[in-house]
Short mmCIF file of C-alpha atoms and ligand atoms in Angstrom, two decimals:
data_model
loop_
_atom_site.label_atom_id
_atom_site.label_comp_id
_atom_site.label_asym_id
_atom_site.label_seq_id
_atom_site.Cartn_x
_atom_site.Cartn_y
_atom_site.Cartn_z
CA MET A 149 110.15 130.06 107.37
CA SER A 150 110.84 127.66 104.59
CA LYS A 151 109.24 124.66 106.23
CA PRO A 152 106.11 123.27 104.53
CA VAL A 153 102.97 124.62 106.16
CA ILE A 154 100.18 122.70 107.86
CA LEU A 155 97.18 124.97 108.28
CA THR A 156 94.23 124.29 110.49
CA GLY A 157 91.48 126.25 112.18
CA LEU A 158 88.64 125.81 114.59
CA ARG A 159 85.65 128.11 114.53
CA ALA A 160 85.00 130.11 117.66
CA ASN A 161 81.56 129.04 118.70
CA ASN A 162 79.74 128.62 121.94
CA ASP A 163 80.29 125.65 124.08
CA LEU A 164 82.84 123.31 122.60
CA HIS A 165 82.19 119.72 123.59
CA LEU A 166 83.95 116.40 124.03
CA GLY A 167 83.50 115.68 120.29
CA ASN A 168 85.36 118.87 119.41
CA TYR A 169 88.05 117.99 121.94
CA LEU A 170 88.66 114.44 120.72
CA GLY A 171 87.94 115.15 117.05
CA ALA A 172 89.66 118.50 116.60
CA LEU A 173 91.58 120.00 119.56
CA LEU A 174 93.53 116.94 120.62
CA PRO A 175 94.48 115.76 117.10
CA ILE A 176 95.86 119.24 116.38
CA VAL A 177 97.87 119.25 119.59
CA GLU A 178 99.18 115.77 118.75
CA MET A 179 99.99 116.89 115.24
CA GLN A 180 102.05 119.70 116.71
CA LYS A 181 103.95 117.26 118.91
CA LYS A 182 104.55 114.97 115.94
CA HIS A 183 105.35 117.47 113.20
CA ALA A 184 106.51 120.76 114.70
CA GLY A 185 110.14 120.24 113.79
CA GLU A 186 109.45 119.31 110.22
CA PHE A 187 106.51 121.63 109.40
CA GLN A 188 105.36 125.12 110.18
CA ILE A 189 101.99 124.92 111.89
CA ASN A 190 99.44 127.67 111.32
CA LEU A 191 96.64 127.37 113.81
CA PHE A 192 94.08 130.07 113.33
CA VAL A 193 90.67 131.08 114.57
CA PRO A 194 88.50 131.66 111.51
CA ASP A 195 86.53 134.44 113.15
CA LEU A 196 85.28 135.84 109.83
CA HIS A 197 83.76 132.45 109.10
CA SER A 198 81.86 132.58 112.40
CA PHE A 199 78.83 134.48 111.24
CA THR A 200 78.13 132.34 108.20
CA THR A 201 75.85 130.59 110.69
CA PRO A 202 73.92 132.43 113.43
CA ILE A 203 76.00 133.35 116.51
CA ASP A 204 75.92 135.66 119.50
CA HIS A 205 78.05 138.54 118.21
CA SER A 206 78.53 140.01 121.68
CA LYS A 207 80.57 136.94 122.59
CA LEU A 208 82.61 136.42 119.45
CA TYR A 209 85.70 138.43 120.39
CA GLU A 210 86.09 136.74 123.75
CA GLN A 211 85.33 133.33 122.29
CA SER A 212 88.03 133.70 119.67
CA LEU A 213 90.58 134.23 122.42
CA ASN A 214 89.04 131.44 124.44
CA ASN A 215 89.44 129.04 121.55
CA ILE A 216 93.18 129.56 121.74
CA ARG A 217 93.11 129.12 125.52
CA LEU A 218 91.32 125.80 124.98
CA PHE A 219 94.08 124.61 122.67
CA ILE A 220 96.66 125.54 125.28
CA ALA A 221 94.69 123.73 127.99
CA ALA A 222 94.63 120.70 125.67
CA GLY A 223 98.44 120.80 125.53
CA LEU A 224 99.39 123.10 122.64
CA ASN A 225 102.91 124.38 123.15
CA ILE A 226 102.79 128.09 122.34
CA LYS A 227 106.51 128.44 122.93
CA ASP A 228 107.19 126.40 119.82
CA GLU A 229 108.62 128.78 117.26
CA ASN A 230 107.29 126.80 114.29
CA THR A 231 103.72 127.25 115.49
CA PHE A 232 101.75 130.42 114.72
CA VAL A 233 98.48 131.17 116.42
CA TYR A 234 96.33 133.94 114.96
CA ARG A 235 92.89 135.32 114.31
CA GLN A 236 91.82 135.49 110.70
CA SER A 237 90.30 138.98 110.91
CA PHE A 238 93.54 140.41 112.33
CA ILE A 239 95.18 139.70 109.00
CA PRO A 240 93.23 141.86 106.54
CA ALA A 241 94.85 140.14 103.55
CA HIS A 242 92.38 137.27 104.05
CA SER A 243 89.48 139.56 103.17
CA GLU A 244 91.32 141.35 100.38
CA LEU A 245 92.38 138.16 98.67
CA THR A 246 88.84 136.80 98.96
CA VAL A 247 87.47 139.76 97.03
CA ILE A 248 90.01 139.21 94.27
CA LEU A 249 89.54 135.44 94.14
CA ASN A 250 85.77 135.90 93.90
CA SER A 251 86.29 137.00 90.33
CA PHE A 252 88.22 133.83 89.55
CA THR A 253 85.64 131.47 91.04
CA TYR A 254 82.46 130.34 89.33
CA ILE A 255 79.02 130.42 90.90
CA GLY A 256 78.49 126.89 89.58
CA GLU A 257 81.47 125.67 91.61
CA LEU A 258 80.19 127.23 94.81
CA LYS A 259 76.69 125.90 94.27
CA ARG A 260 78.08 122.39 94.10
CA MET A 261 79.65 122.57 97.56
CA THR A 262 77.97 120.06 99.84
CA GLN A 263 78.24 122.24 102.92
CA PHE A 264 76.38 125.05 101.16
CA LYS A 265 73.79 122.65 99.88
CA GLU A 266 73.24 121.11 103.31
CA LYS A 267 73.44 124.18 105.51
CA GLY A 268 71.93 126.48 102.95
CA GLU A 269 68.97 124.51 101.80
CA GLY A 270 68.36 122.23 104.71
CA GLN A 271 68.95 124.14 107.90
CA GLN A 272 68.70 127.85 107.31
CA SER A 273 65.61 129.67 106.22
CA SER A 274 67.52 132.45 104.53
CA VAL A 275 70.95 131.90 103.07
CA SER A 276 73.63 134.60 103.29
CA ALA A 277 76.10 135.37 100.55
CA GLY A 278 78.70 134.79 103.27
CA LEU A 279 77.81 131.13 103.54
CA PHE A 280 77.85 130.81 99.78
CA ASP A 281 81.27 132.47 99.57
CA TYR A 282 82.75 130.60 102.56
CA PRO A 283 84.94 128.36 100.35
CA VAL A 284 86.57 131.36 98.68
CA LEU A 285 87.53 132.84 102.04
CA MET A 286 88.83 129.40 102.96
CA ALA A 287 90.87 129.35 99.74
CA ALA A 288 92.39 132.69 100.77
CA ASP A 289 93.13 131.27 104.25
CA ILE A 290 95.10 128.48 102.62
CA LEU A 291 96.76 130.21 99.66
CA LEU A 292 98.10 133.24 101.54
CA TYR A 293 100.52 130.97 103.39
CA GLY A 294 101.14 128.40 100.68
CA ALA A 295 99.79 125.70 102.98
CA LYS A 296 100.55 122.20 101.83
CA TYR A 297 98.39 120.26 104.22
CA VAL A 298 95.01 121.37 105.52
CA PRO A 299 93.71 118.63 107.82
CA VAL A 300 89.94 118.94 107.81
CA GLY A 301 86.89 116.80 108.40
CA ALA A 302 85.25 114.97 105.51
CA ASP A 303 82.73 117.81 105.12
CA GLN A 304 85.54 120.21 104.20
CA THR A 305 87.73 118.21 101.81
CA GLN A 306 85.71 119.53 98.90
CA HIS A 307 86.64 123.08 99.91
CA VAL A 308 90.35 122.29 99.95
CA GLU A 309 90.00 120.80 96.50
CA LEU A 310 88.24 123.97 95.33
CA ALA A 311 91.07 126.11 96.76
CA ARG A 312 93.42 124.03 94.68
CA ASP A 313 91.30 124.51 91.55
CA ILE A 314 91.11 128.27 92.06
CA ALA A 315 94.88 128.47 92.61
CA GLU A 316 95.58 126.37 89.54
CA ARG A 317 93.29 128.51 87.40
CA PHE A 318 94.93 131.67 88.70
CA ASN A 319 98.44 130.31 88.13
CA ASN A 320 97.54 129.24 84.59
CA LYS A 321 96.54 132.79 83.82
CA PHE A 322 99.19 134.73 85.75
CA GLY A 323 102.18 132.46 86.34
CA ASP A 324 103.35 130.69 89.49
CA ILE A 325 101.80 132.91 92.13
CA PHE A 326 100.27 130.36 94.50
CA ILE A 327 101.71 127.23 96.04
CA LEU A 328 99.03 124.59 95.62
CA PRO A 329 97.80 122.59 98.59
CA GLU A 330 98.32 118.86 98.12
CA ALA A 331 95.66 117.01 96.12
CA GLU A 332 92.73 115.32 97.82
CA LYS A 333 94.30 111.89 98.03
CA GLN A 334 97.38 113.18 99.84
CA GLN A 335 95.25 115.43 102.03
CA ILE A 336 93.09 112.50 103.07
CA ALA A 337 96.13 110.33 103.75
CA PHE A 338 97.62 113.11 105.88
CA THR A 339 94.36 113.80 107.71
CA GLU A 340 93.90 110.12 108.39
CA SER A 341 97.36 109.97 109.88
CA VAL A 342 95.96 112.36 112.47
CA ASP A 343 93.74 110.26 114.67
CA ARG A 344 90.31 111.88 114.57
CA LEU A 345 87.51 110.25 116.46
CA ARG A 346 83.82 110.67 115.70
CA ILE A 347 82.01 110.99 118.98
CA ARG A 348 78.27 110.29 119.02
CA ASP A 349 75.46 111.92 120.93
CA LEU A 350 74.95 110.13 124.24
CA LEU A 351 71.17 109.93 123.98
CA HIS A 352 70.92 109.55 120.21
CA PRO A 353 74.08 107.66 119.27
CA GLU A 354 72.93 107.36 115.67
CA LYS A 355 74.00 111.01 115.22
CA LYS A 356 77.21 112.80 116.08
CA MET A 357 77.67 114.78 119.26
CA SER A 358 76.89 118.32 118.30
CA LYS A 359 76.27 121.59 120.06
CA SER A 360 73.08 122.02 118.04
CA ASP A 361 71.46 119.41 120.28
CA GLU A 362 68.68 121.41 121.99
CA THR A 363 68.62 119.78 125.39
CA GLY A 364 72.38 119.36 125.82
CA LYS A 365 71.69 116.06 127.61
CA GLY A 366 73.49 113.99 125.01
CA VAL A 367 76.50 116.30 124.91
CA ILE A 368 79.44 116.61 127.31
CA PHE A 369 80.45 120.26 127.18
CA LEU A 370 84.01 121.14 128.11
CA ASN A 371 82.62 123.44 130.80
CA ASP A 372 80.23 120.88 132.29
CA SER A 373 80.90 120.17 135.94
CA PRO A 374 82.20 116.63 136.56
CA GLU A 375 78.95 115.91 138.43
CA VAL A 376 76.74 116.95 135.52
CA ALA A 377 78.92 114.99 133.08
CA THR A 378 78.71 111.90 135.30
CA LYS A 379 74.90 112.06 135.20
CA LYS A 380 74.93 112.41 131.42
CA ILE A 381 77.15 109.35 130.98
CA MET A 382 75.10 107.28 133.42
CA SER A 383 71.96 108.15 131.41
CA ALA A 384 73.56 107.44 128.04
CA THR A 385 71.55 105.27 125.66
CA THR A 386 73.08 101.81 125.21
CA ASP A 387 71.19 98.78 123.88
CA SER A 388 69.07 95.86 124.97
CA PHE A 389 71.42 93.06 123.91
CA GLY A 390 72.31 92.53 127.55
CA GLU A 391 75.99 92.00 126.87
CA ILE A 392 78.72 94.53 126.11
CA LYS A 393 80.17 94.29 122.62
CA TYR A 394 81.91 96.82 120.41
CA ASP A 395 79.93 97.18 117.20
CA ARG A 396 79.60 100.70 115.84
CA LYS A 397 76.81 99.82 113.48
CA GLU A 398 74.54 97.66 115.59
CA ARG A 399 75.51 99.03 119.00
CA PRO A 400 76.53 102.65 118.48
CA GLY A 401 75.80 103.72 122.07
CA ILE A 402 78.04 101.26 123.87
CA SER A 403 80.71 101.53 121.16
CA ASN A 404 80.74 105.30 121.55
CA LEU A 405 81.29 104.96 125.30
CA MET A 406 84.12 102.50 124.65
CA ASP A 407 85.70 104.97 122.22
CA ILE A 408 85.45 107.73 124.81
CA LEU A 409 86.95 105.56 127.55
CA ALA A 410 89.83 104.45 125.29
CA ALA A 411 90.60 108.00 124.22
CA LEU A 412 90.40 109.61 127.65
CA THR A 413 92.42 106.94 129.41
CA ASN A 414 94.87 106.71 126.54
CA THR A 415 94.25 102.98 126.29
CA PRO A 416 94.16 101.05 123.00
CA LEU A 417 90.59 100.22 122.02
CA ASP A 418 91.49 96.54 121.86
CA SER A 419 92.42 96.53 125.54
CA ILE A 420 89.11 98.20 126.39
CA LYS A 421 87.29 95.55 124.35
CA GLN A 422 89.20 92.78 126.11
CA GLN A 423 88.37 94.23 129.47
CA TYR A 424 84.63 94.80 128.99
CA GLU A 425 83.28 92.68 126.14
CA GLY A 426 81.08 89.89 127.36
CA SER A 427 80.21 91.69 130.59
CA THR A 428 76.53 91.99 131.37
CA THR A 429 76.81 94.82 133.87
CA TYR A 430 76.39 97.95 131.78
CA GLY A 431 76.17 100.03 134.96
CA ASP A 432 79.71 99.21 136.11
CA PHE A 433 81.07 99.93 132.66
CA LYS A 434 79.24 103.26 132.50
CA ALA A 435 80.58 104.15 135.94
CA ASP A 436 84.13 103.61 134.66
CA VAL A 437 83.42 105.81 131.62
CA ALA A 438 81.84 108.47 133.86
CA LYS A 439 84.92 108.43 136.10
CA SER A 440 87.26 108.91 133.13
CA VAL A 441 85.12 111.81 131.84
CA ALA A 442 84.96 113.44 135.28
CA ASN A 443 88.74 113.08 135.70
CA PHE A 444 89.34 114.51 132.27
CA LEU A 445 87.08 117.51 132.90
CA THR A 446 88.65 118.21 136.29
CA THR A 447 92.15 118.23 134.77
CA PHE A 448 91.15 120.11 131.64
CA GLN A 449 89.29 122.81 133.55
CA ALA A 450 92.23 123.21 135.94
CA ASN A 451 94.60 123.55 132.96
CA LEU A 452 92.29 126.13 131.42
CA ALA A 453 92.21 128.17 134.62
CA ARG A 454 96.02 128.14 134.63
CA VAL A 455 96.46 129.41 131.06
CA ASP A 456 98.54 132.57 131.23
CA ASP A 457 96.57 135.26 129.39
CA GLY A 458 99.54 137.62 129.11
CA GLN A 459 101.70 134.97 127.52
CA THR A 460 98.86 133.87 125.25
CA LEU A 461 98.13 137.38 124.00
CA TYR A 462 101.84 137.95 123.42
CA LYS A 463 102.04 134.80 121.28
CA ILE A 464 98.94 135.81 119.32
CA THR A 465 100.14 139.35 118.60
CA GLN A 466 103.61 138.14 117.63
CA SER A 467 102.12 135.52 115.29
CA GLU A 468 99.74 138.07 113.81
CA LYS A 469 102.64 140.41 113.09
CA GLN A 470 104.64 137.67 111.39
CA MET A 471 101.71 136.22 109.48
CA ASN A 472 100.63 139.68 108.31
CA ASP A 473 104.06 139.97 106.69
CA VAL A 474 103.76 136.60 104.97
CA ALA A 475 100.16 137.17 103.87
CA ASN A 476 100.87 140.68 102.61
CA GLN A 477 103.74 139.39 100.48
CA THR A 478 101.42 136.91 98.78
CA LEU A 479 98.70 139.52 98.43
CA LEU A 480 101.10 142.00 96.84
CA LYS A 481 102.17 139.40 94.26
CA VAL A 482 98.51 138.87 93.41
CA GLN A 483 97.73 142.58 93.33
CA LYS A 484 100.63 143.12 90.94
CA VAL A 485 99.66 140.45 88.45
CA VAL A 486 96.01 141.48 88.37
CA GLY A 487 97.02 145.07 87.74
CA LEU A 488 96.23 146.71 91.07
CA ARG A 489 99.83 147.50 91.97
CA VAL A 490 103.04 147.95 90.05
P1 AMP B 126 81.87 122.13 114.29
O1 AMP B 126 81.94 123.38 115.13
O2 AMP B 126 80.72 121.24 114.57
O3 AMP B 126 82.04 122.47 112.83
O4 AMP B 126 83.14 121.26 114.66
C1 AMP B 126 84.42 121.78 114.67
C2 AMP B 126 85.43 120.67 114.64
O5 AMP B 126 85.17 119.70 115.66
C3 AMP B 126 85.48 119.93 113.34
O6 AMP B 126 86.84 119.67 113.02
C4 AMP B 126 84.79 118.63 113.58
O7 AMP B 126 85.32 117.60 112.82
C5 AMP B 126 85.06 118.40 115.06
N1 AMP B 126 83.87 117.75 115.64
C6 AMP B 126 82.64 118.29 115.81
N2 AMP B 126 81.79 117.40 116.36
C7 AMP B 126 82.49 116.25 116.52
C8 AMP B 126 82.17 114.94 117.03
N3 AMP B 126 80.98 114.64 117.49
N4 AMP B 126 83.15 114.02 117.06
C9 AMP B 126 84.39 114.31 116.60
N5 AMP B 126 84.76 115.50 116.11
C10 AMP B 126 83.82 116.47 116.07
#
């Protein structure tokens, strides 16, 4: 277990969509393929983070397991012995370390976090202490395993940087307890080496595809039937230029569809551009995109139905056993230096 650790998580929420698949699930699976020999990969479901925003609690347990099934359907190899798949709440050290780190984190730092500012002030009428404290729990997620790389979206880089600050502050006071995650620049370089796409809403391509879309008409959910998905693609907003051209700024709708087609057919974007740019028949192009989405969903849903639950649960419980050992070792070091244990 001396390999450097890459740590990544995906929240268990309702209805993951094509954006989550292309922007999170697939890049993680590809990262495993690329790096499994050289790194240890910790893929976890941050279930304790789930209720920092409103959720249906009756579904959380099942959804956490389903998240892992989705990764397997997307190609994650759970037989790989350098990959650990676990649920955050099954490793109590995450919560314990959070409580300790809370006393080494300043309110001013947490107030500056963009996610808190946006979600807290903009979208939620009442803000929970859980949302405010989210970055400290995230610091515990990272520091317990000495993770070096934490590939995250742009909205989370600030949290990784904060984890680093907290760890540095703690180490300055108590000695070399935590391994620091790499600094922002290296994190960004690493994250960018993992090809993450930004998929846009089909009806409102000026914003990203997101499950918070009320109608669901601009979103391809991973459990949409191929027929429903086909209709959504055929009704996608494009533009009135009358000629297909890739231009994310001026023509976000058509560019988004080209991105989707390239990703799902595993074709370089340049080839897609060559094939379709200049064409004036948007309908034919959309039909090709719709076909690729329908094919993808058919295959993905068949893979998901084939995921072996026994094997999956075995992997999860084994990983949780092993990661409890690792996390508890780090926690004990911390407990000793702060005076809780001898
Ligand atoms: P969320 O549940 O919205 O926080 O998203 C979870 C993960 O999916 C994050 O890593 C996001 O970067 C990724 N993701 C969400 N929406 C999109 C999108 N429209 N395009 C690409 N990636 C996305």
